[in-house]
Short mmCIF file of C-alpha atoms in Angstrom, two decimals:
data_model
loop_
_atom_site.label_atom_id
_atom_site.label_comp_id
_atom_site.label_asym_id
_atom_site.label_seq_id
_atom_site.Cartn_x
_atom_site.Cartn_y
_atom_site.Cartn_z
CA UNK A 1276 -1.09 -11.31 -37.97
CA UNK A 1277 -2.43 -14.20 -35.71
CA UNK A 1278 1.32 -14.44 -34.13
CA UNK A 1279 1.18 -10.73 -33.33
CA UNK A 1280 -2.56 -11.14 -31.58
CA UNK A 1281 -1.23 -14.29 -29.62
CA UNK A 1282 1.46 -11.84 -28.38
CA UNK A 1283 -1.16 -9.66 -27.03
CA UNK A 1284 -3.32 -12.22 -25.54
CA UNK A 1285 0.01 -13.22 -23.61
CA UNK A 1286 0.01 -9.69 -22.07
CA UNK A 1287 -3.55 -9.98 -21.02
CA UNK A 1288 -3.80 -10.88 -17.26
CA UNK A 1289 -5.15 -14.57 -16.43
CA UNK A 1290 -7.56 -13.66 -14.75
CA UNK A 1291 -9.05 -11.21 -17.45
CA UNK A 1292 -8.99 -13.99 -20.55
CA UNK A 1293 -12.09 -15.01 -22.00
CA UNK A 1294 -12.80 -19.09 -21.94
CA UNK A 1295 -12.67 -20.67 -24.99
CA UNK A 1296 -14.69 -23.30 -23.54
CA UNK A 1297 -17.54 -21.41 -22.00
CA UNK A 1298 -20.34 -19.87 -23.52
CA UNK A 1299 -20.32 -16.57 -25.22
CA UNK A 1300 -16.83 -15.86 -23.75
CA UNK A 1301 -17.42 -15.08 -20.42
CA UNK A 1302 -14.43 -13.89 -18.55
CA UNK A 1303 -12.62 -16.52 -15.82
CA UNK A 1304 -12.90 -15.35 -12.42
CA UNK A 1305 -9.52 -15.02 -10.32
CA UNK A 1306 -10.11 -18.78 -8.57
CA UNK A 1307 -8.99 -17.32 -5.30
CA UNK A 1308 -11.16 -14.10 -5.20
CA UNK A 1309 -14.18 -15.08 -2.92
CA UNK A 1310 -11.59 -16.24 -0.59
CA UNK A 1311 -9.51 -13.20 -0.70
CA UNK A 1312 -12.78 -10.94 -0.35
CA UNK A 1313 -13.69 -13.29 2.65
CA UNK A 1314 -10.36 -12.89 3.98
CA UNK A 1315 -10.63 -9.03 4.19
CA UNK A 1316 -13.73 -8.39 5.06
CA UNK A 1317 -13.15 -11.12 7.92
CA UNK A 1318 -10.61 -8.28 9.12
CA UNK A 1319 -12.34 -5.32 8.40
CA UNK A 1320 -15.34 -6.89 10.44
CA UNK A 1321 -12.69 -7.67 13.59
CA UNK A 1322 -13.77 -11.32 13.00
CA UNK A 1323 -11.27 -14.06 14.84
CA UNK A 1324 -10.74 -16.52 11.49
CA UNK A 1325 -8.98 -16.70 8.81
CA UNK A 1326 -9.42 -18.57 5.11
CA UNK A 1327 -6.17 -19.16 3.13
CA UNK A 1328 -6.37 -20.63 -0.48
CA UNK A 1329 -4.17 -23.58 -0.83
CA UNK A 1330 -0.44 -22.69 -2.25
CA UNK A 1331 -0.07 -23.23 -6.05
CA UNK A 1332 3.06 -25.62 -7.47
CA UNK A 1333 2.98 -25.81 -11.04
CA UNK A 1334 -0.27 -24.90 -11.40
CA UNK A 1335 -1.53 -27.74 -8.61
CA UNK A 1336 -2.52 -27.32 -5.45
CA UNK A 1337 0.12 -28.50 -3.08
CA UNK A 1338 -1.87 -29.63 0.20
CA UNK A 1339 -4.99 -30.74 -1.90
CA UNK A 1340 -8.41 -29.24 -2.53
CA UNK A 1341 -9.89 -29.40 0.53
CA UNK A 1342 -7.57 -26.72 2.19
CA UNK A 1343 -9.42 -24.21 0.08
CA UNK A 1344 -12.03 -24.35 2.62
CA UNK A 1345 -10.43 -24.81 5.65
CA UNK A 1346 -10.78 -22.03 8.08
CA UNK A 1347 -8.42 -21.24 10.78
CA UNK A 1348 -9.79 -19.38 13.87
CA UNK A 1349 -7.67 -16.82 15.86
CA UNK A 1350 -9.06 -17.71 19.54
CA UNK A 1351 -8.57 -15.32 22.11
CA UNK A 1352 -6.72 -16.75 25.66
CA UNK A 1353 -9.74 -16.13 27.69
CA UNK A 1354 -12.02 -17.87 25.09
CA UNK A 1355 -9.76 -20.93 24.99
CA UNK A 1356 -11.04 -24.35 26.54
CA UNK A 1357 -8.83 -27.47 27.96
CA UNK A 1358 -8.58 -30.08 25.84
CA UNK A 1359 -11.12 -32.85 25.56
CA UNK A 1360 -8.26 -35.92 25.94
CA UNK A 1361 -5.59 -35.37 27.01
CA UNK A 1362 -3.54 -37.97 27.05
CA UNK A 1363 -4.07 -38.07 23.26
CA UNK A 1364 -3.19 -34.74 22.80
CA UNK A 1365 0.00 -35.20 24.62
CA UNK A 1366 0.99 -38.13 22.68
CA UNK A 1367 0.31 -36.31 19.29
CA UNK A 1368 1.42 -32.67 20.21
CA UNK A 1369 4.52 -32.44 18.84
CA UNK A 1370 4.56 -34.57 15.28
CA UNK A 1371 1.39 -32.76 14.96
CA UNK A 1372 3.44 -29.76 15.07
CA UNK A 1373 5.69 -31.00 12.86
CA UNK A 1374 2.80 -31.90 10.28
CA UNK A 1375 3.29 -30.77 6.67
CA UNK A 1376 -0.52 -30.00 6.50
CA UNK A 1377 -0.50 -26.05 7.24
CA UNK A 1378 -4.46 -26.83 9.16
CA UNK A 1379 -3.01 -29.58 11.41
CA UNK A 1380 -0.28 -27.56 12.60
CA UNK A 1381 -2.47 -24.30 13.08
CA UNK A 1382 -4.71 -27.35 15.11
CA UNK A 1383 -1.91 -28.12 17.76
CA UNK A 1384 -0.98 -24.76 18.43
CA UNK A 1385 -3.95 -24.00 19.66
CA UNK A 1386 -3.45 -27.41 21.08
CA UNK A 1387 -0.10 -26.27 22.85
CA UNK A 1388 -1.95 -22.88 24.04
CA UNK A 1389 -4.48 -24.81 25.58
CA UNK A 1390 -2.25 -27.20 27.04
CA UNK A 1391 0.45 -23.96 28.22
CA UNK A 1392 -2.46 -22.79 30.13
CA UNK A 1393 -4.61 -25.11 31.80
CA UNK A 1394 -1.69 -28.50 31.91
CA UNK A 1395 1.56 -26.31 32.59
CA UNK A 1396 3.15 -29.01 34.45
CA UNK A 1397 1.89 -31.74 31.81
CA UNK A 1398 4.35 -30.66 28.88
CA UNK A 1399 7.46 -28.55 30.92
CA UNK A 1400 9.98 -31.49 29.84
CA UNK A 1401 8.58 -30.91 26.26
CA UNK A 1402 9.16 -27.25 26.38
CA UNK A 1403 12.46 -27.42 24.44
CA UNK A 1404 11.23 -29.60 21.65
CA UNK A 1405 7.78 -27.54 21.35
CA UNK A 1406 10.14 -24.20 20.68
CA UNK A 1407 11.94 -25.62 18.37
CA UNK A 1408 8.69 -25.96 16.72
CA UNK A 1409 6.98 -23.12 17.41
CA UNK A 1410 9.82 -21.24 15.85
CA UNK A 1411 9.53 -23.23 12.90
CA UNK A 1412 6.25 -22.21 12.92
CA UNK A 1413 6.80 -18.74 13.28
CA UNK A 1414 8.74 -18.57 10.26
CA UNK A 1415 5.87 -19.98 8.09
CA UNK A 1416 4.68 -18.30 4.95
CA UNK A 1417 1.78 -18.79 5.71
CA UNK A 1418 0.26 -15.71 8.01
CA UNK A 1419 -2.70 -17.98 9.80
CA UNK A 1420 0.23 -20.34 10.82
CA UNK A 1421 2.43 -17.23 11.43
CA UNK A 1422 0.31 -15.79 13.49
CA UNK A 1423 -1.22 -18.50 15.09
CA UNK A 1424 2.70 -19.45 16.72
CA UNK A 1425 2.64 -15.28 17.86
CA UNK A 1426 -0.20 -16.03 19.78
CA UNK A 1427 1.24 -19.06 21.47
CA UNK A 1428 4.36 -17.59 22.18
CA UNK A 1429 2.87 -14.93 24.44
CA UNK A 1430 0.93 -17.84 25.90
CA UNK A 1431 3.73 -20.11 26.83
CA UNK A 1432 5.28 -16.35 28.04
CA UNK A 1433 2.45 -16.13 30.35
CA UNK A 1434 2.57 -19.37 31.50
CA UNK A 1435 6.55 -20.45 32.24
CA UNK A 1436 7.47 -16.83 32.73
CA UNK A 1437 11.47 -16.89 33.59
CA UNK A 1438 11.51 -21.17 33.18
CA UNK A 1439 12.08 -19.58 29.15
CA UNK A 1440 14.96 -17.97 29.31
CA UNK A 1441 17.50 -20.35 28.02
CA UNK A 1442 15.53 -20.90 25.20
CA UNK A 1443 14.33 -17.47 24.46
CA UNK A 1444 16.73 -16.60 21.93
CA UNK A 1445 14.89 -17.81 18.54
CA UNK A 1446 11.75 -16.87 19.60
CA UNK A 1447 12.95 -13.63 20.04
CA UNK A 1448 14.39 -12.76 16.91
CA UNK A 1449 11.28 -13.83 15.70
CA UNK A 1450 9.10 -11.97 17.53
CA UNK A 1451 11.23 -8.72 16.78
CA UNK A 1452 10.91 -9.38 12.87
CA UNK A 1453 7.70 -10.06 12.95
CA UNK A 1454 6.61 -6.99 15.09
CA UNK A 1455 8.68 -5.17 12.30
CA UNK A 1456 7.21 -6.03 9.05
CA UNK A 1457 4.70 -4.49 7.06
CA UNK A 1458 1.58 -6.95 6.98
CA UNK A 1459 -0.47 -5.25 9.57
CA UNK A 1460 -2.36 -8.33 11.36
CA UNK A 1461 0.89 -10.36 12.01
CA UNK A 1462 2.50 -7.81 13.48
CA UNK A 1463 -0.29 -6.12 16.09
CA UNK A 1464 -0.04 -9.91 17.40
CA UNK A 1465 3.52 -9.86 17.95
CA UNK A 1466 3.40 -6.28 19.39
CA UNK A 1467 1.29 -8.58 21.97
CA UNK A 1468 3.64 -11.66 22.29
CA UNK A 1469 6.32 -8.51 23.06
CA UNK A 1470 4.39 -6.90 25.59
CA UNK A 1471 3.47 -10.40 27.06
CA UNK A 1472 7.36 -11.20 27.44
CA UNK A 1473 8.45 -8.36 29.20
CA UNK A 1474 5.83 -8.36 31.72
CA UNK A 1475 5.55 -12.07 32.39
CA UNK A 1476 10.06 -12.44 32.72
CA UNK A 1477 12.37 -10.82 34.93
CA UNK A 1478 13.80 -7.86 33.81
CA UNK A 1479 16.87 -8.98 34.92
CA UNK A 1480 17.26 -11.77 32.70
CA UNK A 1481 15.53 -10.41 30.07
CA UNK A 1482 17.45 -7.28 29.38
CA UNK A 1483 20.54 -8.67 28.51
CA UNK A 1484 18.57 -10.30 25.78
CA UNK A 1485 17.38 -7.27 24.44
CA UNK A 1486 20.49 -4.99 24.92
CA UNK A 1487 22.10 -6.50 21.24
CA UNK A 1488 18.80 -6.02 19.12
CA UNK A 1489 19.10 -1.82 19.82
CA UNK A 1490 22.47 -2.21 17.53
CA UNK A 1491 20.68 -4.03 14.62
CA UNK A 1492 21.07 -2.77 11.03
CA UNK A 1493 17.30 -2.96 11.40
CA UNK A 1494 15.73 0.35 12.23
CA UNK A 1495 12.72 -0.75 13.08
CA UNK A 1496 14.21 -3.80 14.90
CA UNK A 1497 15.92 -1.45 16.87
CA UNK A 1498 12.77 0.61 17.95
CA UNK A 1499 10.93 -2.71 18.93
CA UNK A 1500 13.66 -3.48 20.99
CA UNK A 1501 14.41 -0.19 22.49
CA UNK A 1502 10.15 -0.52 23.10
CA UNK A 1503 10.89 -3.64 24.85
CA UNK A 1504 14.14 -2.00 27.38
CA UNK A 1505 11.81 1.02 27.98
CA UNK A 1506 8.70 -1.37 29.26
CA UNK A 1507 11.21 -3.61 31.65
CA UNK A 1508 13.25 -1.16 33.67
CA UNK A 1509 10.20 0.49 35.76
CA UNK A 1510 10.21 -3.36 36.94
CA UNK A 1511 13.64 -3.71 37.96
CA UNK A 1512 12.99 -1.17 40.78
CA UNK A 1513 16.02 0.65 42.65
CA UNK A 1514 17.79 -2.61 43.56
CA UNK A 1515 17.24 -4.00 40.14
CA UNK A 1516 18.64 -0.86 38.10
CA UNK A 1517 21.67 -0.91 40.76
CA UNK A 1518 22.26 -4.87 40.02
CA UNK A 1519 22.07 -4.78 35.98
CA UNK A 1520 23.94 -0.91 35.97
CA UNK A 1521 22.23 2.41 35.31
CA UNK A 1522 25.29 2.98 33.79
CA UNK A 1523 24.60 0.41 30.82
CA UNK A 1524 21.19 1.21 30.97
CA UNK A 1525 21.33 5.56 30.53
CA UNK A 1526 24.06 4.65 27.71
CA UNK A 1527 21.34 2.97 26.24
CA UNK A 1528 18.83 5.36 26.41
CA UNK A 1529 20.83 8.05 25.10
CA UNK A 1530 22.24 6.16 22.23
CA UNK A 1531 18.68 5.67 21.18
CA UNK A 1532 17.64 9.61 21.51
CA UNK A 1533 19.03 10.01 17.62
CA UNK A 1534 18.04 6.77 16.11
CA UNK A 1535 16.34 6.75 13.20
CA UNK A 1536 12.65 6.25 14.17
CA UNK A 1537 10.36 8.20 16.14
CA UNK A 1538 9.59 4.75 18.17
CA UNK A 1539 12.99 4.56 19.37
CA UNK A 1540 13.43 8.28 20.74
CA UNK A 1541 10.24 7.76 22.37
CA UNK A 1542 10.89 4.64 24.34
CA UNK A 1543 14.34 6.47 24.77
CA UNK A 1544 12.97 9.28 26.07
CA UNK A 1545 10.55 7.32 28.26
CA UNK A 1546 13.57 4.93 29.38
CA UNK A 1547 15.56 7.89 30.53
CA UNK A 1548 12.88 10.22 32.37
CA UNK A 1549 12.72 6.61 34.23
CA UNK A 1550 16.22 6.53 35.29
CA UNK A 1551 16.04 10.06 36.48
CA UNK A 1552 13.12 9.23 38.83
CA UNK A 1553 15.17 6.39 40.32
CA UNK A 1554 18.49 7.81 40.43
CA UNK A 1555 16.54 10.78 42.49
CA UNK A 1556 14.56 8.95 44.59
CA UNK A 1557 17.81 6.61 45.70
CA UNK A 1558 20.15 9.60 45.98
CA UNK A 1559 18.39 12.35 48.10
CA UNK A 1560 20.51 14.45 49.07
CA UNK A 1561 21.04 16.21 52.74
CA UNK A 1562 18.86 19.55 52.89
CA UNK A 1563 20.28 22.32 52.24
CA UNK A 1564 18.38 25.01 52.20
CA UNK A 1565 18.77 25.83 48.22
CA UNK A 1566 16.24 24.47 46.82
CA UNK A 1567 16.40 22.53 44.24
CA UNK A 1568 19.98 22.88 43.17
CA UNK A 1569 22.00 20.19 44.78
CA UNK A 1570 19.41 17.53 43.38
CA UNK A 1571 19.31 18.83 39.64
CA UNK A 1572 22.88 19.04 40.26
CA UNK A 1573 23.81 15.60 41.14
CA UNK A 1574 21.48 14.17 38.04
CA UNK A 1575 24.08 16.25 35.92
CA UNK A 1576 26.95 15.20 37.26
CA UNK A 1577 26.16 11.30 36.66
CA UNK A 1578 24.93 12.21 33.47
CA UNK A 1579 28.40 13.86 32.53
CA UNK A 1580 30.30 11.00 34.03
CA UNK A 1581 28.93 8.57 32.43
CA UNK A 1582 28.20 10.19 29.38
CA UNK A 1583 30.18 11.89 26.30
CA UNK A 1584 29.44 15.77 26.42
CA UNK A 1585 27.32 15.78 23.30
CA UNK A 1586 25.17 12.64 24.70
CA UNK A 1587 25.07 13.55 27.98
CA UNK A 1588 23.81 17.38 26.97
CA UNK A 1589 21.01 15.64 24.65
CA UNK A 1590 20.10 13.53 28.09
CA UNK A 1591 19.68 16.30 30.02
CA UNK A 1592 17.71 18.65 27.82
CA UNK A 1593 15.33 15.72 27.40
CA UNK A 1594 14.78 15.36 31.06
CA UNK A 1595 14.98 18.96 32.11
CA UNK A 1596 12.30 19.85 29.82
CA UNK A 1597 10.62 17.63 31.06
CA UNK A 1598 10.90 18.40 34.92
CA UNK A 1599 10.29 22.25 33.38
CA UNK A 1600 7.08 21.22 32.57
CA UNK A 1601 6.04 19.15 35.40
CA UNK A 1602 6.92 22.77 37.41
CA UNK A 1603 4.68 24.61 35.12
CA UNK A 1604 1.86 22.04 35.46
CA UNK A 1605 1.91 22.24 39.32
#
């Protein structure tokens, strides 16, 4: 009898047992639940900070009590200030990065924001190291840490613009799984970081980045990519869509008109009603005193060039309803 009510006790949850040692059997509290409760209504409320409890090994806490209490604020660019020393902050940046403690590291990225935007010139020959941290960083458990590096990635995008390219490559990956996954907070912040990067780089360089991530198993990868491609062409301009190929980039566009999410057909959609502006505005034809024809004409006829039938009939339907109803609306 006693072994069979053990059993049961077993299947109670932890946080639901009585304590032998307190009085009258009070129930335990969860140990983590005013933090929790602070932690979402600190989001409901729009607040800028964050309070994680401390992870559990075994039962202990792994980065000691204090981190229970620690609090971790989300500061906004414009609200950041410089540094107060500077040349200690340079000489601690990056093994302060490299910390163990979760708090220190959350610390000197803030540390590197500030530092990316009012000392640009102070840590470029650190930049390489620093990524190397950052995306370290961004591939924390931890979501203040997480999203902590999101927000000084779009920083450090804002501030060394196309001096990033050659090491843009883990950051982006990063940046495209994070904007991907399913914990809301994290990823509105890297939906940021994204729309940081392809305004602050040049198109140019930046789209052959992008170009691989529209093939990922990923759907959703895919669609934050093909988000990213739809934002940079109406920079490149007619010179810049002749230099990287509107041939490459309307293949895109209509390989993305059947993909799997609504995200992707949009920016697909959006990408191509782009090229068609461009294409017409660089290939006016002579007049001819029929209308319209020639024009809608030689939009089709690139289209089919470049195109398979099937794709190039699903590219022009999308932009000729679209031209259909800018005629109405006039």
């Amino acid at each position: 009898m006693s072994e069979i009510a053990l059993r049961d006790v077993g299947k109670i949850p932890e946080s639901e047992r009585t304590n032998g040692n307190a009085n009258n059997g009070h129930r335990i509290k969860p140990r983590f639940e005013s933090i929790s409760a602070k932690a979402d209504e600190g989001h409901k409320k729009g607040m800028t900070s964050l309070v994680e409890a401390p992870l559990m090994t075994n039962g202990i806490e792994s980065s000691g009590s204090m981190l229970a209490n620690s609090e971790v604020e989300y500061i906004e660019s414009e609200n950041l200030k410089d540094v107060e020393d500077l040349e200690n902050c340079l000489k601690t940046l990056l093994s302060e990065l490299g910390s163990k403690d979760w708090v220190s590291v959350c610390d000197a990225l803030n540390n590197l924001r500030r530092l990316s935007i009012f000392h640009r010139e102070a840590i470029v020959n650190m930049l390489t190291d620093m990524i190397s941290l950052l995306v370290k960083s961004l591939k924390n458990p931890r979501s203040a840490v997480c999203k902590t590096a999101i927000m000084a990635s779009a920083d450090i995008f804002r501030a060394y613009n196309d001096d990033i390219i050659d090491s843009l490559d883990p950051l982006l990956v990063q940046l495209l799984l994070k904007s991907s996954q399913d914990k809301k907070f994290v990823c509105e912040a890297a939906e940021i970081a994204l729309i940081a990067l392809t305004s602050s780089l040049s198109p140019l360089l930046l789209l052959p980045k992008l170009q691989p991530y529209i093939k990922n198993r990923n759907p959703r990868i895919r669609a934050k990519a093909s988000m990213c491609i739809s934002r940079s062409v109406p920079r490149l301009g007619v010179d810049g869509i002749e230099a990287f190929g509107i041939d490459k980039l309307i293949q895109i566009g209509a390989s993305q008109l059947s993909d799997q999410l609504p995200e992707s057909r949009d920016a697909a959609r959006t990408l191509l009603l782009e090229l068609q502006s461009l294409y017409e505005k660089s290939h006016v034809p002579e007049p001819t005193g029929l209308s319209e024809e020639p024009f809608i004409a030689s939009w089709e006829h690139f289209c089919q060039s470049k195109l398979s039938p099937l794709s190039a009939q699903a590219v022009l339907r999308v932009t000729n309803i679209a031209r259909e109803g800018l005629v109405l609306d006039s």
